[in-house]
Amino acid sequence: MGAEQQVSVGFAELYGTAPEGVWAAPGRVNLIGEHTDYNDGFVMPFALPHTAVAAVSRRTDGRLRLHSGDVEGGIAELRLDDLAPESDRSWTAYPAGVVWALREAGHPVTGADVHLTSTVPSGAGLSSSAALEVVVALALNDLFELGLPGWQLARLCQRAENVYVGAPTGIMDQTASACCEDGHALFLDTRDLSQKQIPFDLAAEGMRLLVVDTQVKHAHSDGEYGKRRAGCEKGAALLGVDALRDIPYAELDAALERLGDEEEVRRLVRHVVTEDRRVERVVSLLESGDTRAIGPLLVEGHASLRDDFRISCPELDLVVDTALASGALGARMTGGGFGGSAIVLAEAADVDTIGKAVEEAFAAAGFTAPRTFEAVPSPGARRLV
């Protein structure tokens, strides 16, 4: 039984009738471009085969009923008129926040029954929350015939997470889930949401990209993510620009000098400006067919996140160092940081050796065994049934 059949059966058992449809939205891996999205910069994610799946039907009585097959508990029932920012600290805040954001924007959502399940690892830096938001948004967009394009759904989902949930995330995760295409990485300008699909078929070139989930959980709303964002905004204000994206790479040294003794802000600015440049360089290399040459840029990106942004952790550093020592072409942490996952670019013939070396290194360090899987660029959000 496929995921769409399972969630349909689950919906019928919960609500006593078949759903009007079933939708899926993926998690994502970010190839390069970390903590640049809320600085109006460049990012380059691609969708994972891991998805959040939702069976949904409309209601007309102003009620929202939510159930997750992945969380213990029964059906949560909410009144649409009672939805309010930061009123919910459970998993239901993500789908409820989407309904709130749609209604606040004037869209006529009158209620829904929702049954969800997800294969996107939670807390692994792979955008499990964005997948949850986007799958609900897409379902409601279709059922209520709202006619919203993917980028606009992503904006509304970001607003749900920023305002309703209270997590100050950028726009990348939701846009990746809504807009990525099979076999491609998404080059996204987060200022104007212009997009370019970049072919990214590693298997055809004899390479693989591994995701190593360190099993160290993170939570964006815990405060450290927000501190980095506030520091970036302070840097932009001190430098007299709208966002750090507006500092040209060629003028970085001069900008850092102008920041004087603001050492913490200097580090944040240096990461964002150099990371935007790395994204542009990766795009250029991929478009020229020199895929293996992106490896050193991944390593540079990790060093910048570790030393300037200071959001790595011993487990992430161990993945990167061990993978590189075992022959990887490149490796770096991915996602918001403070745990989560790292990515490893490797020749196909080296994948097993690298995976075994990382497992042994974790065991020797006394860390929880990591979860490793291959990341294959997959389709974005879509209707299944």
Short mmCIF file of C-alpha atoms in Angstrom, two decimals:
data_model
loop_
_atom_site.label_atom_id
_atom_site.label_comp_id
_atom_site.label_asym_id
_atom_site.label_seq_id
_atom_site.Cartn_x
_atom_site.Cartn_y
_atom_site.Cartn_z
CA MET A 1 0.00 0.00 0.00
CA GLY A 2 1.45 3.37 -1.06
CA ALA A 3 1.65 6.43 1.16
CA GLU A 4 -1.39 8.02 -0.50
CA GLN A 5 -3.49 4.88 0.09
CA GLN A 6 -2.34 4.59 3.69
CA VAL A 7 -3.18 8.19 4.51
CA SER A 8 -6.54 7.89 2.72
CA VAL A 9 -7.44 4.82 4.77
CA GLY A 10 -6.32 6.55 7.93
CA PHE A 11 -8.44 9.58 7.09
CA ALA A 12 -11.53 7.43 6.51
CA GLU A 13 -11.02 5.63 9.82
CA LEU A 14 -10.69 8.94 11.68
CA TYR A 15 -13.41 10.99 10.01
CA GLY A 16 -15.82 8.36 8.69
CA THR A 17 -15.55 9.26 5.02
CA ALA A 18 -12.98 9.32 2.22
CA PRO A 19 -10.88 12.49 1.80
CA GLU A 20 -11.40 14.83 -1.13
CA GLY A 21 -7.75 14.41 -2.07
CA VAL A 22 -4.22 13.55 -1.00
CA TRP A 23 -1.18 15.81 -1.38
CA ALA A 24 2.57 15.53 -0.74
CA ALA A 25 5.29 18.10 -0.03
CA PRO A 26 8.99 17.24 0.38
CA GLY A 27 11.68 18.09 2.85
CA ARG A 28 14.80 19.61 1.39
CA VAL A 29 18.57 19.58 1.54
CA ASN A 30 20.39 22.84 0.99
CA LEU A 31 23.40 22.27 -1.25
CA ILE A 32 24.90 25.69 -0.51
CA GLY A 33 23.66 29.04 0.79
CA GLU A 34 23.13 28.83 4.55
CA HIS A 35 21.61 31.67 6.62
CA THR A 36 21.54 33.85 3.51
CA ASP A 37 17.79 33.67 2.91
CA TYR A 38 16.77 36.13 5.64
CA ASN A 39 19.54 38.42 4.36
CA ASP A 40 17.89 38.68 0.90
CA GLY A 41 20.65 36.48 -0.50
CA PHE A 42 21.09 33.39 -2.66
CA VAL A 43 20.35 29.76 -1.79
CA MET A 44 20.47 26.45 -3.63
CA PRO A 45 18.28 23.71 -2.15
CA PHE A 46 16.81 20.62 -3.72
CA ALA A 47 13.84 18.51 -2.69
CA LEU A 48 14.24 15.14 -0.98
CA PRO A 49 12.18 12.02 -1.70
CA HIS A 50 11.04 12.23 1.93
CA THR A 51 7.62 13.91 2.14
CA ALA A 52 4.81 15.06 4.35
CA VAL A 53 1.55 13.58 3.03
CA ALA A 54 -1.90 14.98 3.83
CA ALA A 55 -5.39 13.69 3.19
CA VAL A 56 -7.79 16.63 3.38
CA SER A 57 -11.46 17.50 3.00
CA ARG A 58 -13.23 20.85 3.27
CA ARG A 59 -15.51 21.94 6.09
CA THR A 60 -17.93 24.86 6.07
CA ASP A 61 -18.48 25.31 9.82
CA GLY A 62 -15.36 27.28 10.75
CA ARG A 63 -13.65 24.30 12.37
CA LEU A 64 -10.24 22.75 11.73
CA ARG A 65 -9.67 19.14 12.72
CA LEU A 66 -6.08 17.89 12.68
CA HIS A 67 -4.55 14.48 13.18
CA SER A 68 -1.01 13.17 12.74
CA GLY A 69 -0.16 9.53 12.33
CA ASP A 70 3.30 10.31 13.69
CA VAL A 71 2.30 11.89 17.01
CA GLU A 72 0.49 10.20 19.87
CA GLY A 73 -2.94 11.60 20.56
CA GLY A 74 -6.35 11.97 19.02
CA ILE A 75 -7.89 14.55 16.74
CA ALA A 76 -7.19 18.17 17.64
CA GLU A 77 -10.22 20.37 16.97
CA LEU A 78 -9.80 24.13 16.62
CA ARG A 79 -12.15 27.01 15.83
CA LEU A 80 -10.83 29.18 12.99
CA ASP A 81 -11.92 32.35 14.78
CA ASP A 82 -9.77 31.36 17.78
CA LEU A 83 -6.51 30.93 15.85
CA ALA A 84 -3.97 33.44 17.12
CA PRO A 85 -0.18 33.82 16.79
CA GLU A 86 1.95 31.91 19.31
CA SER A 87 -1.12 30.41 20.96
CA ASP A 88 -0.04 26.83 20.24
CA ARG A 89 3.27 25.14 21.13
CA SER A 90 2.45 21.70 19.73
CA TRP A 91 2.88 20.27 16.22
CA THR A 92 -0.59 21.55 15.31
CA ALA A 93 0.77 25.11 15.19
CA TYR A 94 2.25 24.45 11.75
CA PRO A 95 -0.92 23.43 9.86
CA ALA A 96 -3.09 25.77 11.97
CA GLY A 97 -0.69 28.62 11.23
CA VAL A 98 -1.12 28.04 7.51
CA VAL A 99 -4.91 28.28 7.84
CA TRP A 100 -4.49 31.45 9.92
CA ALA A 101 -2.13 32.99 7.32
CA LEU A 102 -4.46 32.17 4.42
CA ARG A 103 -7.48 33.67 6.19
CA GLU A 104 -5.54 36.73 7.34
CA ALA A 105 -4.59 37.32 3.70
CA GLY A 106 -8.28 37.31 2.80
CA HIS A 107 -8.61 33.82 1.33
CA PRO A 108 -11.96 32.13 1.99
CA VAL A 109 -10.93 29.02 3.92
CA THR A 110 -13.94 27.84 5.92
CA GLY A 111 -12.49 24.81 7.69
CA ALA A 112 -10.95 21.41 6.99
CA ASP A 113 -10.41 17.87 8.19
CA VAL A 114 -6.75 16.90 7.88
CA HIS A 115 -4.82 13.67 8.43
CA LEU A 116 -1.04 13.89 8.12
CA THR A 117 1.97 11.64 8.10
CA SER A 118 5.60 12.39 7.23
CA THR A 119 8.83 10.60 6.37
CA VAL A 120 10.91 13.81 6.70
CA PRO A 121 13.15 13.36 9.77
CA SER A 122 12.17 15.87 12.45
CA GLY A 123 14.87 18.11 13.91
CA ALA A 124 17.42 16.98 11.33
CA GLY A 125 17.71 20.29 9.47
CA LEU A 126 15.74 18.93 6.52
CA SER A 127 12.70 21.21 6.76
CA SER A 128 10.14 18.86 8.23
CA SER A 129 8.10 21.85 9.40
CA ALA A 130 8.11 23.50 5.97
CA ALA A 131 6.94 20.25 4.37
CA LEU A 132 4.06 20.12 6.85
CA GLU A 133 3.10 23.72 6.11
CA VAL A 134 3.37 23.46 2.33
CA VAL A 135 1.37 20.24 2.01
CA VAL A 136 -1.53 21.80 3.95
CA ALA A 137 -1.28 25.05 2.00
CA LEU A 138 -1.32 23.24 -1.35
CA ALA A 139 -4.30 21.10 -0.34
CA LEU A 140 -6.32 24.13 0.77
CA ASN A 141 -5.24 26.05 -2.33
CA ASP A 142 -6.67 23.28 -4.52
CA LEU A 143 -9.79 22.52 -2.49
CA PHE A 144 -10.85 26.14 -2.07
CA GLU A 145 -9.73 27.06 -5.62
CA LEU A 146 -7.54 29.93 -4.39
CA GLY A 147 -5.34 29.92 -7.50
CA LEU A 148 -2.12 30.78 -5.65
CA PRO A 149 1.22 29.93 -7.34
CA GLY A 150 3.88 27.98 -5.48
CA TRP A 151 6.02 30.99 -4.56
CA GLN A 152 3.01 32.73 -3.01
CA LEU A 153 2.06 29.65 -0.99
CA ALA A 154 5.66 29.61 0.24
CA ARG A 155 5.36 33.24 1.38
CA LEU A 156 2.19 32.46 3.32
CA CYS A 157 3.80 29.40 4.90
CA GLN A 158 6.81 31.48 5.93
CA ARG A 159 4.44 33.97 7.55
CA ALA A 160 2.76 31.12 9.38
CA GLU A 161 6.10 29.96 10.78
CA ASN A 162 7.41 33.45 11.56
CA VAL A 163 4.30 34.95 13.13
CA TYR A 164 2.04 32.08 14.20
CA VAL A 165 4.70 29.60 15.32
CA GLY A 166 7.19 32.27 16.33
CA ALA A 167 10.27 30.88 14.51
CA PRO A 168 12.20 33.58 12.57
CA THR A 169 13.03 31.43 9.53
CA GLY A 170 13.72 32.71 6.02
CA ILE A 171 11.86 31.87 2.83
CA MET A 172 14.11 29.11 1.49
CA ASP A 173 12.58 26.03 3.10
CA GLN A 174 9.00 26.69 2.07
CA THR A 175 10.00 27.73 -1.47
CA ALA A 176 12.11 24.61 -1.91
CA SER A 177 9.24 22.38 -0.80
CA ALA A 178 6.74 24.18 -3.03
CA CYS A 179 8.84 24.81 -6.14
CA CYS A 180 11.71 22.32 -6.58
CA GLU A 181 11.76 20.03 -9.62
CA ASP A 182 12.84 16.43 -10.06
CA GLY A 183 16.55 16.08 -10.96
CA HIS A 184 17.36 19.75 -10.28
CA ALA A 185 18.66 22.07 -7.61
CA LEU A 186 16.83 25.37 -7.20
CA PHE A 187 18.92 28.55 -7.54
CA LEU A 188 16.74 31.02 -5.65
CA ASP A 189 17.16 34.75 -5.16
CA THR A 190 15.34 35.24 -1.88
CA ARG A 191 14.90 38.98 -2.46
CA ASP A 192 12.54 38.75 -5.43
CA LEU A 193 11.97 34.95 -5.40
CA SER A 194 13.28 34.64 -8.96
CA GLN A 195 14.20 31.01 -9.62
CA LYS A 196 16.37 28.97 -11.91
CA GLN A 197 16.28 25.18 -12.04
CA ILE A 198 19.85 23.85 -12.31
CA PRO A 199 20.25 20.24 -13.55
CA PHE A 200 21.82 18.17 -10.76
CA ASP A 201 22.14 14.50 -11.69
CA LEU A 202 25.07 13.20 -9.67
CA ALA A 203 24.39 9.54 -10.46
CA ALA A 204 24.96 10.19 -14.16
CA GLU A 205 28.43 11.51 -13.31
CA GLY A 206 29.37 8.70 -10.95
CA MET A 207 28.83 10.64 -7.74
CA ARG A 208 26.50 10.55 -4.76
CA LEU A 209 25.38 13.05 -2.12
CA LEU A 210 24.90 11.60 1.33
CA VAL A 211 22.89 13.14 4.13
CA VAL A 212 24.25 12.25 7.57
CA ASP A 213 21.69 12.98 10.28
CA THR A 214 23.69 13.38 13.49
CA GLN A 215 20.55 12.72 15.58
CA VAL A 216 21.34 15.92 17.49
CA LYS A 217 18.01 17.71 17.58
CA HIS A 218 17.63 21.41 17.08
CA ALA A 219 14.76 23.87 17.43
CA HIS A 220 14.78 27.15 15.49
CA SER A 221 12.65 28.90 18.07
CA ASP A 222 15.11 28.19 20.91
CA GLY A 223 16.72 31.61 20.49
CA GLU A 224 20.17 31.11 18.95
CA TYR A 225 18.82 31.25 15.39
CA GLY A 226 17.01 34.48 16.26
CA LYS A 227 20.19 35.97 17.72
CA ARG A 228 22.05 35.35 14.46
CA ARG A 229 19.27 36.96 12.48
CA ALA A 230 19.21 39.99 14.77
CA GLY A 231 22.99 40.29 14.46
CA CYS A 232 22.76 40.26 10.67
CA GLU A 233 20.10 42.97 10.77
CA LYS A 234 22.33 45.03 13.06
CA GLY A 235 25.20 44.65 10.60
CA ALA A 236 23.04 45.82 7.70
CA ALA A 237 21.90 48.83 9.72
CA LEU A 238 25.46 49.78 10.72
CA LEU A 239 26.58 49.50 7.11
CA GLY A 240 23.61 51.51 5.80
CA VAL A 241 22.13 48.84 3.53
CA ASP A 242 18.72 47.19 3.38
CA ALA A 243 20.22 43.71 3.80
CA LEU A 244 23.65 42.09 3.86
CA ARG A 245 23.01 40.88 0.32
CA ASP A 246 23.74 44.48 -0.72
CA ILE A 247 27.40 44.29 0.36
CA PRO A 248 29.40 43.38 -2.78
CA TYR A 249 31.95 40.64 -2.26
CA ALA A 250 34.69 42.92 -3.63
CA GLU A 251 33.88 45.47 -0.90
CA LEU A 252 33.75 43.01 2.01
CA ASP A 253 37.08 43.96 3.57
CA ALA A 254 36.16 47.64 3.57
CA ALA A 255 32.78 46.86 5.09
CA LEU A 256 34.37 44.80 7.87
CA GLU A 257 36.76 47.64 8.61
CA ARG A 258 33.84 50.03 8.96
CA LEU A 259 32.31 47.78 11.61
CA GLY A 260 35.27 48.46 13.89
CA ASP A 261 35.21 46.53 17.14
CA GLU A 262 31.78 44.93 16.52
CA GLU A 263 33.51 41.55 16.34
CA GLU A 264 30.39 39.36 16.52
CA VAL A 265 28.64 41.37 13.82
CA ARG A 266 31.81 41.31 11.70
CA ARG A 267 31.81 37.50 11.77
CA LEU A 268 28.15 37.28 10.76
CA VAL A 269 28.60 39.76 7.92
CA ARG A 270 31.68 37.93 6.64
CA HIS A 271 29.81 34.62 6.51
CA VAL A 272 26.77 35.97 4.68
CA VAL A 273 28.73 37.89 2.03
CA THR A 274 31.14 35.03 1.34
CA GLU A 275 28.31 32.47 1.34
CA ASP A 276 26.38 34.41 -1.29
CA ARG A 277 29.53 34.36 -3.39
CA ARG A 278 29.88 30.60 -2.87
CA VAL A 279 26.35 30.03 -4.16
CA GLU A 280 27.12 31.97 -7.33
CA ARG A 281 30.33 29.99 -7.83
CA VAL A 282 28.54 26.65 -7.38
CA VAL A 283 25.90 27.64 -9.93
CA SER A 284 28.62 28.59 -12.41
CA LEU A 285 30.47 25.30 -11.92
CA LEU A 286 27.32 23.19 -12.28
CA GLU A 287 26.28 25.05 -15.42
CA SER A 288 29.74 24.50 -16.93
CA GLY A 289 29.62 20.77 -16.11
CA ASP A 290 32.44 20.91 -13.56
CA THR A 291 30.43 19.29 -10.77
CA ARG A 292 33.32 17.77 -8.83
CA ALA A 293 34.83 21.23 -8.37
CA ILE A 294 32.00 22.25 -6.03
CA GLY A 295 33.46 20.04 -3.30
CA PRO A 296 35.98 22.58 -1.93
CA LEU A 297 33.24 25.22 -1.83
CA LEU A 298 31.16 22.97 0.41
CA VAL A 299 34.15 22.66 2.73
CA GLU A 300 34.65 26.45 2.72
CA GLY A 301 30.99 26.87 3.59
CA HIS A 302 31.28 24.55 6.58
CA ALA A 303 34.33 26.37 7.91
CA SER A 304 32.48 29.67 7.64
CA LEU A 305 29.42 28.31 9.47
CA ARG A 306 31.65 26.76 12.14
CA ASP A 307 34.04 29.65 12.72
CA ASP A 308 32.13 32.81 11.74
CA PHE A 309 28.48 31.94 12.29
CA ARG A 310 29.34 29.52 15.10
CA ILE A 311 26.38 27.20 14.60
CA SER A 312 28.12 23.87 14.13
CA CYS A 313 28.57 21.24 16.85
CA PRO A 314 31.10 18.45 17.57
CA GLU A 315 28.98 15.84 15.79
CA LEU A 316 28.67 17.89 12.59
CA ASP A 317 32.38 18.69 12.60
CA LEU A 318 33.18 15.01 13.07
CA VAL A 319 31.08 14.04 10.03
CA VAL A 320 32.84 16.61 7.85
CA ASP A 321 36.36 15.86 9.07
CA THR A 322 35.93 12.08 8.86
CA ALA A 323 34.30 12.19 5.42
CA LEU A 324 37.07 14.36 4.00
CA ALA A 325 39.76 12.15 5.54
CA SER A 326 38.05 9.15 3.93
CA GLY A 327 38.13 10.57 0.41
CA ALA A 328 34.99 12.71 0.12
CA LEU A 329 35.01 15.42 -2.53
CA GLY A 330 33.36 17.87 -0.14
CA ALA A 331 31.22 18.05 2.99
CA ARG A 332 29.45 20.60 5.14
CA MET A 333 26.69 21.02 7.68
CA THR A 334 23.31 21.87 6.18
CA GLY A 335 20.27 23.55 7.67
CA GLY A 336 19.87 25.95 10.57
CA GLY A 337 22.64 24.46 12.69
CA PHE A 338 23.11 23.51 16.36
CA GLY A 339 22.67 19.88 15.30
CA GLY A 340 20.81 18.31 12.44
CA SER A 341 22.55 17.02 9.33
CA ALA A 342 25.66 17.27 7.19
CA ILE A 343 25.97 16.54 3.49
CA VAL A 344 28.82 14.62 1.90
CA LEU A 345 29.68 14.75 -1.82
CA ALA A 346 31.55 11.61 -2.87
CA GLU A 347 32.47 9.37 -5.75
CA ALA A 348 29.96 6.53 -5.90
CA ALA A 349 32.74 4.00 -5.30
CA ASP A 350 33.69 5.70 -2.02
CA VAL A 351 30.24 5.96 -0.43
CA ASP A 352 30.37 2.74 1.59
CA THR A 353 33.86 3.44 2.88
CA ILE A 354 32.90 6.96 3.97
CA GLY A 355 29.67 5.83 5.62
CA LYS A 356 31.50 3.13 7.59
CA ALA A 357 34.23 5.57 8.65
CA VAL A 358 31.67 8.07 9.95
CA GLU A 359 29.83 5.36 11.91
CA GLU A 360 33.08 4.17 13.47
CA ALA A 361 34.13 7.72 14.33
CA PHE A 362 30.81 8.35 16.09
CA ALA A 363 31.10 5.12 18.04
CA ALA A 364 34.66 5.95 19.08
CA ALA A 365 33.54 9.40 20.26
CA GLY A 366 30.64 7.97 22.23
CA PHE A 367 28.05 9.75 20.07
CA THR A 368 24.64 8.36 19.12
CA ALA A 369 24.91 6.45 15.85
CA PRO A 370 24.10 8.71 12.88
CA ARG A 371 21.44 7.99 10.25
CA THR A 372 22.82 8.13 6.70
CA PHE A 373 20.93 8.09 3.40
CA GLU A 374 21.42 9.19 -0.18
CA ALA A 375 19.88 12.50 -1.22
CA VAL A 376 18.34 12.36 -4.70
CA PRO A 377 16.86 15.58 -6.17
CA SER A 378 13.10 14.93 -6.20
CA PRO A 379 9.82 16.63 -7.15
CA GLY A 380 8.33 19.50 -5.19
CA ALA A 381 4.83 19.67 -3.73
CA ARG A 382 2.11 17.99 -5.74
CA ARG A 383 -1.32 16.38 -5.62
CA LEU A 384 -1.24 12.59 -5.43
CA VAL A 385 -4.93 11.75 -5.61
#
